[in-house]
Tab-separated table of C-alpha atoms in Angstrom:
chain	number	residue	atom	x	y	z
A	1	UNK	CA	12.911	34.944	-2.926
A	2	UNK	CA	16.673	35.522	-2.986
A	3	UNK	CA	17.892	36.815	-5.859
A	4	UNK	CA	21.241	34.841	-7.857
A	5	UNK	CA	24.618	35.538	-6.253
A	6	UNK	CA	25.757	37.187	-9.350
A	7	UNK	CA	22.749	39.158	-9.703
A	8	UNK	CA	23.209	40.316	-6.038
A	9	UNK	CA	26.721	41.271	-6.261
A	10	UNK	CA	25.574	43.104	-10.279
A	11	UNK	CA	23.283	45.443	-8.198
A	12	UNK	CA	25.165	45.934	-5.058
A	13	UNK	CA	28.014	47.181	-8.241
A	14	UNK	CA	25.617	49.097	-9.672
A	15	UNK	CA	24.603	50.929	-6.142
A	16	UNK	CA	28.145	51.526	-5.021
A	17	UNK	CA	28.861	52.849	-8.440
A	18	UNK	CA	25.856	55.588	-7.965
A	19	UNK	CA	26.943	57.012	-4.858
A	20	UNK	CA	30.387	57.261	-6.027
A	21	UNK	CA	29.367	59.195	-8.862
A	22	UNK	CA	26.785	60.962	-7.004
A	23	UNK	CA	29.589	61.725	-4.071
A	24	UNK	CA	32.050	63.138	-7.575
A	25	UNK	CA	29.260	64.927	-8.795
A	26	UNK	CA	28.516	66.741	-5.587
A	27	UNK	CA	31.823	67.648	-4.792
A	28	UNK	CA	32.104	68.989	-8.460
A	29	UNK	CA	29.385	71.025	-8.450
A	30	UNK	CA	29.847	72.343	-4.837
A	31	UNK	CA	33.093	73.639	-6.321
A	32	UNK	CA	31.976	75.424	-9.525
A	33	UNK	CA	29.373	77.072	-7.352
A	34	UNK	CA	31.367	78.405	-4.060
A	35	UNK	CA	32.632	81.272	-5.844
A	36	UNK	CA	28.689	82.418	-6.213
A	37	UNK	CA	28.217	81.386	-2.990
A	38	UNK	CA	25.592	78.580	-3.485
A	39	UNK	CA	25.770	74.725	-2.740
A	40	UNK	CA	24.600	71.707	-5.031
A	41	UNK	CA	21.899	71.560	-2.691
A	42	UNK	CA	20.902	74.825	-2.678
A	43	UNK	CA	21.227	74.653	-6.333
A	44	UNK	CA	18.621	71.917	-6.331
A	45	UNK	CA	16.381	73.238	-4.185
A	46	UNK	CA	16.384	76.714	-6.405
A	47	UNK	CA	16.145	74.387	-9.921
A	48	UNK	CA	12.965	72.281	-8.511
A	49	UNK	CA	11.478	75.791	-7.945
A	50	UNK	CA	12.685	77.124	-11.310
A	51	UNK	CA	10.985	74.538	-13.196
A	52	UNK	CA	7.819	73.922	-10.835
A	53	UNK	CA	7.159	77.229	-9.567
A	54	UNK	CA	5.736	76.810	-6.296
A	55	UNK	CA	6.214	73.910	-4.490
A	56	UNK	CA	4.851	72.827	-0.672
A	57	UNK	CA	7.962	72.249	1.904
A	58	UNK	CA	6.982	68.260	2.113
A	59	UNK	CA	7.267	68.351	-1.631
A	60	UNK	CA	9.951	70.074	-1.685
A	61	UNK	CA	11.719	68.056	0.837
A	62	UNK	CA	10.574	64.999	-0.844
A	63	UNK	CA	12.058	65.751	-4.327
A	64	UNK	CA	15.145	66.729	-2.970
A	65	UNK	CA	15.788	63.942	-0.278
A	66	UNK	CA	15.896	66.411	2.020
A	67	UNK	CA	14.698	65.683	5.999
A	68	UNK	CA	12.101	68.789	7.059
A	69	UNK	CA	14.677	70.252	9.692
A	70	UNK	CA	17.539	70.351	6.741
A	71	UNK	CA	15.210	72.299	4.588
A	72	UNK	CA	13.734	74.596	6.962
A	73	UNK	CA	17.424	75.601	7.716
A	74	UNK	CA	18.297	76.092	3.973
A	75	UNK	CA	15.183	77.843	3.134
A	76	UNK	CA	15.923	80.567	6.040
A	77	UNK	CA	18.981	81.403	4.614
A	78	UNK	CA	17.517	81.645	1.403
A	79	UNK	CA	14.715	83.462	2.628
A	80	UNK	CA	17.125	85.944	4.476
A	81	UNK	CA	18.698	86.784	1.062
A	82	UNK	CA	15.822	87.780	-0.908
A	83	UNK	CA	16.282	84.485	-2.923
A	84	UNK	CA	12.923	82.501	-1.881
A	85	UNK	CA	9.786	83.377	0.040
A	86	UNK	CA	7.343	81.360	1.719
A	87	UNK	CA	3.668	81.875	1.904
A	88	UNK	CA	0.631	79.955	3.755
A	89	UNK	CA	-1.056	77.870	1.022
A	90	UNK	CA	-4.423	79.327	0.148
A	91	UNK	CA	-6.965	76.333	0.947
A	92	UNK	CA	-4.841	74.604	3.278
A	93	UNK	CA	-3.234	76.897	5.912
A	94	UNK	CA	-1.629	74.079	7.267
A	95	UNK	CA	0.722	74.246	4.269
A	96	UNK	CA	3.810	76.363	3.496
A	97	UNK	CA	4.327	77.109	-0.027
A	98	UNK	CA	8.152	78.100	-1.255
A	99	UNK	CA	8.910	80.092	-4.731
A	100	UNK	CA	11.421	81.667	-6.226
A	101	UNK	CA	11.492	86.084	-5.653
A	102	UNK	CA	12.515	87.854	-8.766
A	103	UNK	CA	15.823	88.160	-7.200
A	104	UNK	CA	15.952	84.037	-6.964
A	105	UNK	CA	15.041	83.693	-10.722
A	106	UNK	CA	17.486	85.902	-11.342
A	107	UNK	CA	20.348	84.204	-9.391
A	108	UNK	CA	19.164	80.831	-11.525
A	109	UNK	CA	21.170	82.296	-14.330
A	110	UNK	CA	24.727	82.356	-13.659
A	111	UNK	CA	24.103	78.885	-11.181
A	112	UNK	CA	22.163	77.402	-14.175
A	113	UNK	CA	25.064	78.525	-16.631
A	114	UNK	CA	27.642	76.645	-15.118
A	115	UNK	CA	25.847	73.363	-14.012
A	116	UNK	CA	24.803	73.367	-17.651
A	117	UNK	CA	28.473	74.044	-19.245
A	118	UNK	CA	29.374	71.016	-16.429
A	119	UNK	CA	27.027	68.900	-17.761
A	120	UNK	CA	27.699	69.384	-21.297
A	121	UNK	CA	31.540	68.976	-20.591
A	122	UNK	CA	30.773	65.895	-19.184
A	123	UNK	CA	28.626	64.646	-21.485
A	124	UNK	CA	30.680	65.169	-24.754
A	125	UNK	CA	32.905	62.929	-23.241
A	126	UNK	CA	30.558	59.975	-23.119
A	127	UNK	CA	29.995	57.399	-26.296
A	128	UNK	CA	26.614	58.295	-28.031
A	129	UNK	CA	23.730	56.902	-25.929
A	130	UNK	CA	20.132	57.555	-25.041
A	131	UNK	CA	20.157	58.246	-21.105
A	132	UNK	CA	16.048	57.252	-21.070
A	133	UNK	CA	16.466	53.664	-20.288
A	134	UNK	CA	19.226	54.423	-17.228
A	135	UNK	CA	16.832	56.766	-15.995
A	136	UNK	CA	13.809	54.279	-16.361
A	137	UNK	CA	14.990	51.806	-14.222
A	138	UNK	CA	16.935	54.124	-11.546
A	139	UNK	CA	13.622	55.138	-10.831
A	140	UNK	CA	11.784	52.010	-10.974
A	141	UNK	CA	14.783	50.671	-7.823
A	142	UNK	CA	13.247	53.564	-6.169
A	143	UNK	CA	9.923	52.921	-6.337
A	144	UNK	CA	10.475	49.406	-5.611
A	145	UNK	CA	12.487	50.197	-2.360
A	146	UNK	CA	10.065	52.933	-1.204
A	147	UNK	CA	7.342	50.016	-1.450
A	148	UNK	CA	9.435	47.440	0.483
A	149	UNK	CA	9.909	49.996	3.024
A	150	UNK	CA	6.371	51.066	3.172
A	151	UNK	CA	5.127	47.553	3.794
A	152	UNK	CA	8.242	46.979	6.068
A	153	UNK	CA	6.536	49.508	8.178
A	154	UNK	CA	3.019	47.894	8.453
């Protein structure tokens, strides 16, 4: 069922208005961290490991909205500088699992210093509000679209 014309043209808004902010936000980031030599995306990658400390690559991958190929790439480099290591998972041997070396928790700090002063900065600057119901339905579009696009594939 089609959705109202006004309704379509409110989320089509709404979408272009995330991946302008999430192009800003990027580009912000990316810049804050060159000096220590680390992207936004690497920065993800090494924050999803922070906080679940191991994680498989296709989990990995996953949370970051990351294709396999992109990943494996990043996580060489990585790997190369002492900052992650990889290790067969030990039931499945089919799986790689990826976690931070003491060296990689240790480069967290100064990455998750400023993204946090960043993120405070920007926040101040925002009216009072609770960010819960934003993030609610962000992620119920997502699972929504990942459904449509599972059954689109049957």
């Amino acid at each position: 069922e089609d959705s109202p014309p006004e309704v379509a043209t409110e989320f089509d808004d709404l979408m272009a208005c995330m991946q302008a902010l999430a192009h800003v936000w990027r580009n912000a980031i990316d810049r804050r961290l060159r000096p220590l030599g680390f992207s936004r995306s690497t920065w993800r990658a090494l924050a999803m490991l922070e906080r679940y400390g191991e994680l498989s690559h296709g989990n990995l991958a996953e949370r970051l909205g990351l294709e396999g190929p992109t990943l494996v790439r990043m996580l060489d480099r990585l790997e190369q500088n002492g900052i992650v290591e990889r290790r067969v998972h030990p039931t499945d041997r089919r799986l790689r699992l990826i976690r931070l070396t003491t060296t990689g928790r240790k480069s967290v700090l100064p990455i998750r210093k400023i993204t946090d002063e960043f993120r405070a900065e920007v926040v101040a600057k925002l009216p009072a509000m609770e960010f819960a119901p934003s993030t609610q339905l962000l992620a119920q579009i997502r699972r929504i679209v990942l459904t449509v696009e599972d059954d689109a594939k049957r």
